PDB file of C-alpha atoms in Angstrom:
ATOM      1  CA  UNK A   1     -15.802   7.103   1.372  1.00 64.00           C
ATOM      2  CA  UNK A   2     -13.532   4.351   0.142  1.00 71.00           C
ATOM      3  CA  UNK A   3     -10.468   3.304   2.102  1.00 79.00           C
ATOM      4  CA  UNK A   4      -6.966   3.105   0.693  1.00 82.00           C
ATOM      5  CA  UNK A   5      -7.477  -0.458  -0.549  1.00 92.00           C
ATOM      6  CA  UNK A   6     -11.004   0.044  -1.818  1.00 93.00           C
ATOM      7  CA  UNK A   7     -12.671   1.283  -4.981  1.00 93.00           C
ATOM      8  CA  UNK A   8     -16.070   2.937  -5.241  1.00 93.00           C
ATOM      9  CA  UNK A   9     -18.022   1.334  -8.065  1.00 92.00           C
ATOM     10  CA  UNK A  10     -21.101   2.881  -9.634  1.00 91.00           C
ATOM     11  CA  UNK A  11     -23.679   0.282 -10.665  1.00 92.00           C
ATOM     12  CA  UNK A  12     -27.326   0.019 -11.606  1.00 88.00           C
ATOM     13  CA  UNK A  13     -27.824  -0.898  -7.956  1.00 86.00           C
ATOM     14  CA  UNK A  14     -26.168   2.269  -6.666  1.00 91.00           C
ATOM     15  CA  UNK A  15     -22.643   2.876  -5.395  1.00 93.00           C
ATOM     16  CA  UNK A  16     -20.754  -0.045  -3.918  1.00 93.00           C
ATOM     17  CA  UNK A  17     -17.326  -0.293  -2.334  1.00 94.00           C
ATOM     18  CA  UNK A  18     -15.011  -3.086  -3.506  1.00 93.00           C
ATOM     19  CA  UNK A  19     -11.693  -4.125  -2.012  1.00 94.00           C
ATOM     20  CA  UNK A  20      -8.948  -3.818  -4.642  1.00 94.00           C
ATOM     21  CA  UNK A  21      -7.903  -7.407  -4.028  1.00 94.00           C
ATOM     22  CA  UNK A  22     -11.412  -8.521  -5.113  1.00 95.00           C
ATOM     23  CA  UNK A  23     -11.056  -7.071  -8.643  1.00 97.00           C
ATOM     24  CA  UNK A  24     -11.223  -9.727 -11.371  1.00 98.00           C
ATOM     25  CA  UNK A  25      -9.173  -9.071 -14.511  1.00 98.00           C
ATOM     26  CA  UNK A  26     -10.310 -10.505 -17.842  1.00 98.00           C
ATOM     27  CA  UNK A  27      -7.243 -10.351 -20.148  1.00 97.00           C
ATOM     28  CA  UNK A  28      -9.491 -10.785 -23.200  1.00 97.00           C
ATOM     29  CA  UNK A  29     -12.502  -8.895 -21.858  1.00 97.00           C
ATOM     30  CA  UNK A  30     -15.917 -10.515 -22.185  1.00 97.00           C
ATOM     31  CA  UNK A  31     -17.560 -11.542 -25.442  1.00 95.00           C
ATOM     32  CA  UNK A  32     -18.872  -8.337 -27.009  1.00 95.00           C
ATOM     33  CA  UNK A  33     -16.924  -6.208 -24.518  1.00 96.00           C
ATOM     34  CA  UNK A  34     -13.338  -7.100 -25.334  1.00 96.00           C
ATOM     35  CA  UNK A  35     -11.926  -3.752 -24.168  1.00 96.00           C
ATOM     36  CA  UNK A  36     -13.510  -3.994 -20.727  1.00 97.00           C
ATOM     37  CA  UNK A  37     -11.041  -5.805 -18.510  1.00 97.00           C
ATOM     38  CA  UNK A  38     -11.641  -5.112 -14.824  1.00 97.00           C
ATOM     39  CA  UNK A  39     -14.764  -6.309 -13.062  1.00 97.00           C
ATOM     40  CA  UNK A  40     -16.085  -6.935  -9.571  1.00 96.00           C
ATOM     41  CA  UNK A  41     -18.581  -9.514  -8.451  1.00 96.00           C
ATOM     42  CA  UNK A  42     -21.302  -7.985  -6.276  1.00 95.00           C
ATOM     43  CA  UNK A  43     -24.230  -9.364  -4.318  1.00 91.00           C
ATOM     44  CA  UNK A  44     -27.618  -8.254  -5.551  1.00 90.00           C
ATOM     45  CA  UNK A  45     -29.421  -9.329  -2.366  1.00 87.00           C
ATOM     46  CA  UNK A  46     -28.467 -11.677   0.458  1.00 86.00           C
ATOM     47  CA  UNK A  47     -31.170 -14.172  -0.478  1.00 85.00           C
ATOM     48  CA  UNK A  48     -30.719 -14.036  -4.264  1.00 88.00           C
ATOM     49  CA  UNK A  49     -28.899 -16.736  -6.238  1.00 90.00           C
ATOM     50  CA  UNK A  50     -27.895 -14.008  -8.683  1.00 94.00           C
ATOM     51  CA  UNK A  51     -24.890 -11.685  -8.545  1.00 95.00           C
ATOM     52  CA  UNK A  52     -23.770  -8.721 -10.626  1.00 96.00           C
ATOM     53  CA  UNK A  53     -20.525  -8.925 -12.616  1.00 97.00           C
ATOM     54  CA  UNK A  54     -19.874  -5.193 -12.736  1.00 97.00           C
ATOM     55  CA  UNK A  55     -17.363  -3.492 -15.028  1.00 97.00           C
ATOM     56  CA  UNK A  56     -15.276  -1.046 -13.015  1.00 96.00           C
ATOM     57  CA  UNK A  57     -14.758   1.334 -15.929  1.00 94.00           C
ATOM     58  CA  UNK A  58     -18.345   1.429 -17.178  1.00 95.00           C
ATOM     59  CA  UNK A  59     -21.181   1.827 -14.695  1.00 94.00           C
ATOM     60  CA  UNK A  60     -23.698   0.776 -17.369  1.00 95.00           C
ATOM     61  CA  UNK A  61     -22.023  -2.579 -17.967  1.00 96.00           C
ATOM     62  CA  UNK A  62     -23.114  -5.066 -15.353  1.00 96.00           C
ATOM     63  CA  UNK A  63     -24.114  -8.628 -16.162  1.00 97.00           C
ATOM     64  CA  UNK A  64     -26.374 -10.675 -13.933  1.00 96.00           C
ATOM     65  CA  UNK A  65     -24.639 -14.006 -13.303  1.00 97.00           C
ATOM     66  CA  UNK A  66     -25.176 -17.096 -11.205  1.00 96.00           C
ATOM     67  CA  UNK A  67     -23.565 -20.378 -10.240  1.00 95.00           C
ATOM     68  CA  UNK A  68     -25.046 -22.840 -12.761  1.00 96.00           C
ATOM     69  CA  UNK A  69     -24.541 -25.737 -10.347  1.00 94.00           C
ATOM     70  CA  UNK A  70     -27.209 -24.237  -8.087  1.00 92.00           C
ATOM     71  CA  UNK A  71     -29.652 -25.228 -10.848  1.00 93.00           C
ATOM     72  CA  UNK A  72     -27.958 -27.967 -12.892  1.00 94.00           C
ATOM     73  CA  UNK A  73     -25.854 -30.587 -11.158  1.00 92.00           C
ATOM     74  CA  UNK A  74     -24.761 -32.140 -14.461  1.00 95.00           C
ATOM     75  CA  UNK A  75     -23.516 -28.944 -16.153  1.00 97.00           C
ATOM     76  CA  UNK A  76     -20.117 -29.487 -17.734  1.00 96.00           C
ATOM     77  CA  UNK A  77     -17.536 -27.168 -19.209  1.00 97.00           C
ATOM     78  CA  UNK A  78     -14.623 -27.937 -21.454  1.00 96.00           C
ATOM     79  CA  UNK A  79     -11.568 -25.731 -21.808  1.00 96.00           C
ATOM     80  CA  UNK A  80      -8.390 -26.150 -23.800  1.00 96.00           C
ATOM     81  CA  UNK A  81      -4.749 -25.858 -22.857  1.00 96.00           C
ATOM     82  CA  UNK A  82      -4.573 -22.230 -24.063  1.00 96.00           C
ATOM     83  CA  UNK A  83      -7.462 -21.209 -21.799  1.00 97.00           C
ATOM     84  CA  UNK A  84      -5.886 -23.070 -18.872  1.00 97.00           C
ATOM     85  CA  UNK A  85      -2.658 -21.136 -19.396  1.00 97.00           C
ATOM     86  CA  UNK A  86      -4.509 -17.802 -19.495  1.00 97.00           C
ATOM     87  CA  UNK A  87      -6.365 -18.730 -16.321  1.00 97.00           C
ATOM     88  CA  UNK A  88      -3.175 -20.084 -14.723  1.00 97.00           C
ATOM     89  CA  UNK A  89      -4.784 -23.318 -13.594  1.00 96.00           C
ATOM     90  CA  UNK A  90      -3.838 -26.985 -13.575  1.00 93.00           C
ATOM     91  CA  UNK A  91      -7.327 -28.301 -12.900  1.00 92.00           C
ATOM     92  CA  UNK A  92     -10.938 -27.230 -13.431  1.00 92.00           C
ATOM     93  CA  UNK A  93     -11.356 -27.522  -9.658  1.00 92.00           C
ATOM     94  CA  UNK A  94      -9.458 -24.257  -9.322  1.00 94.00           C
ATOM     95  CA  UNK A  95     -12.232 -22.380 -11.111  1.00 96.00           C
ATOM     96  CA  UNK A  96     -15.439 -20.690 -10.127  1.00 96.00           C
ATOM     97  CA  UNK A  97     -17.981 -21.114 -12.921  1.00 97.00           C
ATOM     98  CA  UNK A  98     -20.668 -18.518 -13.568  1.00 98.00           C
ATOM     99  CA  UNK A  99     -23.213 -18.127 -16.350  1.00 98.00           C
ATOM    100  CA  UNK A 100     -25.087 -15.038 -17.468  1.00 97.00           C
ATOM    101  CA  UNK A 101     -28.759 -14.673 -16.627  1.00 96.00           C
ATOM    102  CA  UNK A 102     -31.537 -13.033 -18.630  1.00 95.00           C
ATOM    103  CA  UNK A 103     -34.580 -11.888 -16.676  1.00 92.00           C
ATOM    104  CA  UNK A 104     -37.219 -10.335 -18.947  1.00 91.00           C
ATOM    105  CA  UNK A 105     -38.619  -7.144 -17.410  1.00 91.00           C
ATOM    106  CA  UNK A 106     -41.837  -7.949 -15.546  1.00 91.00           C
ATOM    107  CA  UNK A 107     -41.536 -11.666 -16.389  1.00 89.00           C
ATOM    108  CA  UNK A 108     -39.222 -13.317 -13.870  1.00 85.00           C
ATOM    109  CA  UNK A 109     -40.883 -16.649 -14.630  1.00 87.00           C
ATOM    110  CA  UNK A 110     -39.145 -16.494 -18.042  1.00 91.00           C
ATOM    111  CA  UNK A 111     -35.626 -16.272 -16.575  1.00 93.00           C
ATOM    112  CA  UNK A 112     -33.007 -18.088 -18.645  1.00 96.00           C
ATOM    113  CA  UNK A 113     -29.361 -19.061 -18.192  1.00 97.00           C
ATOM    114  CA  UNK A 114     -26.837 -18.837 -21.016  1.00 97.00           C
ATOM    115  CA  UNK A 115     -24.995 -22.132 -20.693  1.00 98.00           C
ATOM    116  CA  UNK A 116     -22.942 -21.645 -23.880  1.00 98.00           C
ATOM    117  CA  UNK A 117     -20.722 -18.814 -22.620  1.00 97.00           C
ATOM    118  CA  UNK A 118     -19.665 -19.511 -19.047  1.00 98.00           C
ATOM    119  CA  UNK A 119     -17.488 -17.020 -17.216  1.00 98.00           C
ATOM    120  CA  UNK A 120     -14.605 -18.841 -15.554  1.00 98.00           C
ATOM    121  CA  UNK A 121     -12.682 -17.274 -12.677  1.00 98.00           C
ATOM    122  CA  UNK A 122      -9.474 -18.402 -11.046  1.00 97.00           C
ATOM    123  CA  UNK A 123     -10.330 -17.315  -7.529  1.00 93.00           C
ATOM    124  CA  UNK A 124      -6.717 -17.307  -6.367  1.00 94.00           C
ATOM    125  CA  UNK A 125      -5.224 -15.184  -9.147  1.00 95.00           C
ATOM    126  CA  UNK A 126      -8.427 -13.172  -9.813  1.00 97.00           C
ATOM    127  CA  UNK A 127      -8.176 -13.854 -13.551  1.00 98.00           C
ATOM    128  CA  UNK A 128     -11.338 -14.418 -15.563  1.00 98.00           C
ATOM    129  CA  UNK A 129     -12.118 -15.709 -19.011  1.00 98.00           C
ATOM    130  CA  UNK A 130     -15.321 -16.291 -20.917  1.00 98.00           C
ATOM    131  CA  UNK A 131     -15.034 -19.590 -22.788  1.00 97.00           C
ATOM    132  CA  UNK A 132     -17.684 -20.475 -25.422  1.00 97.00           C
ATOM    133  CA  UNK A 133     -19.034 -24.021 -25.225  1.00 97.00           C
ATOM    134  CA  UNK A 134     -20.539 -26.135 -28.009  1.00 95.00           C
ATOM    135  CA  UNK A 135     -22.186 -28.989 -26.098  1.00 95.00           C
ATOM    136  CA  UNK A 136     -25.784 -29.182 -27.439  1.00 95.00           C
ATOM    137  CA  UNK A 137     -27.008 -30.440 -24.042  1.00 95.00           C
ATOM    138  CA  UNK A 138     -26.420 -26.956 -22.649  1.00 96.00           C
ATOM    139  CA  UNK A 139     -28.300 -24.279 -24.645  1.00 95.00           C
ATOM    140  CA  UNK A 140     -27.894 -20.517 -24.704  1.00 95.00           C
ATOM    141  CA  UNK A 141     -31.404 -20.056 -23.272  1.00 95.00           C
ATOM    142  CA  UNK A 142     -31.961 -22.629 -20.551  1.00 95.00           C
ATOM    143  CA  UNK A 143     -35.252 -21.684 -18.921  1.00 94.00           C
ATOM    144  CA  UNK A 144     -35.301 -22.050 -15.164  1.00 88.00           C
ATOM    145  CA  UNK A 145     -38.285 -23.869 -13.682  1.00 81.00           C
ATOM    146  CA  UNK A 146     -40.118 -21.638 -11.189  1.00 75.00           C
ATOM    147  CA  UNK A 147     -39.451 -24.019  -8.301  1.00 77.00           C
ATOM    148  CA  UNK A 148     -35.713 -23.850  -9.028  1.00 75.00           C
ATOM    149  CA  UNK A 149     -35.805 -20.054  -8.754  1.00 71.00           C
ATOM    150  CA  UNK A 150     -37.591 -20.251  -5.413  1.00 72.00           C
ATOM    151  CA  UNK A 151     -35.277 -22.868  -3.919  1.00 72.00           C
ATOM    152  CA  UNK A 152     -31.845 -21.782  -5.168  1.00 70.00           C
ATOM    153  CA  UNK A 153     -29.269 -20.840  -2.537  1.00 69.00           C
ATOM    154  CA  UNK A 154     -28.063 -17.249  -2.329  1.00 69.00           C
ATOM    155  CA  UNK A 155     -24.950 -16.395  -4.338  1.00 65.00           C
ATOM    156  CA  UNK A 156     -21.879 -15.287  -2.422  1.00 69.00           C
ATOM    157  CA  UNK A 157     -19.172 -13.323  -4.277  1.00 70.00           C
ATOM    158  CA  UNK A 158     -16.925 -13.631  -1.218  1.00 71.00           C
ATOM    159  CA  UNK A 159     -16.545 -17.322  -2.012  1.00 68.00           C
ATOM    160  CA  UNK A 160     -15.260 -16.604  -5.512  1.00 66.00           C
TER     161      UNK A 160
END
């Protein structure tokens, strides 16, 4: 049973309890899901580098995400003044950066990161925004080398 300041969230992983202060609001939704605004970031497993960005209003909408810097030290994002205003930031250092992950069923060795549509989160204000990128160095299907999957640190939504 959820406490006064908690929400019970139904996910593909089962029911989870989220503190209300941990809800992330996306004023523009996510690409393809513009009407879905409130999400929570959930651990999948303690030792997994992947997390679940779960929509609070739709139990079927949960995106697997990860910190791209766990795999690519040179990953760069660019955002404009309008996006900075929406996110209420002065510097990129105020953001947590996540990218979506595709794991083909039964083929984890073919896991890819979408580096063209990072999800940016102002951890202090709990505002999120997905900002498309056009840098050709960072493709929409960046395949993770197997050794990177085995050695990546576990993701921690409490740090976002």
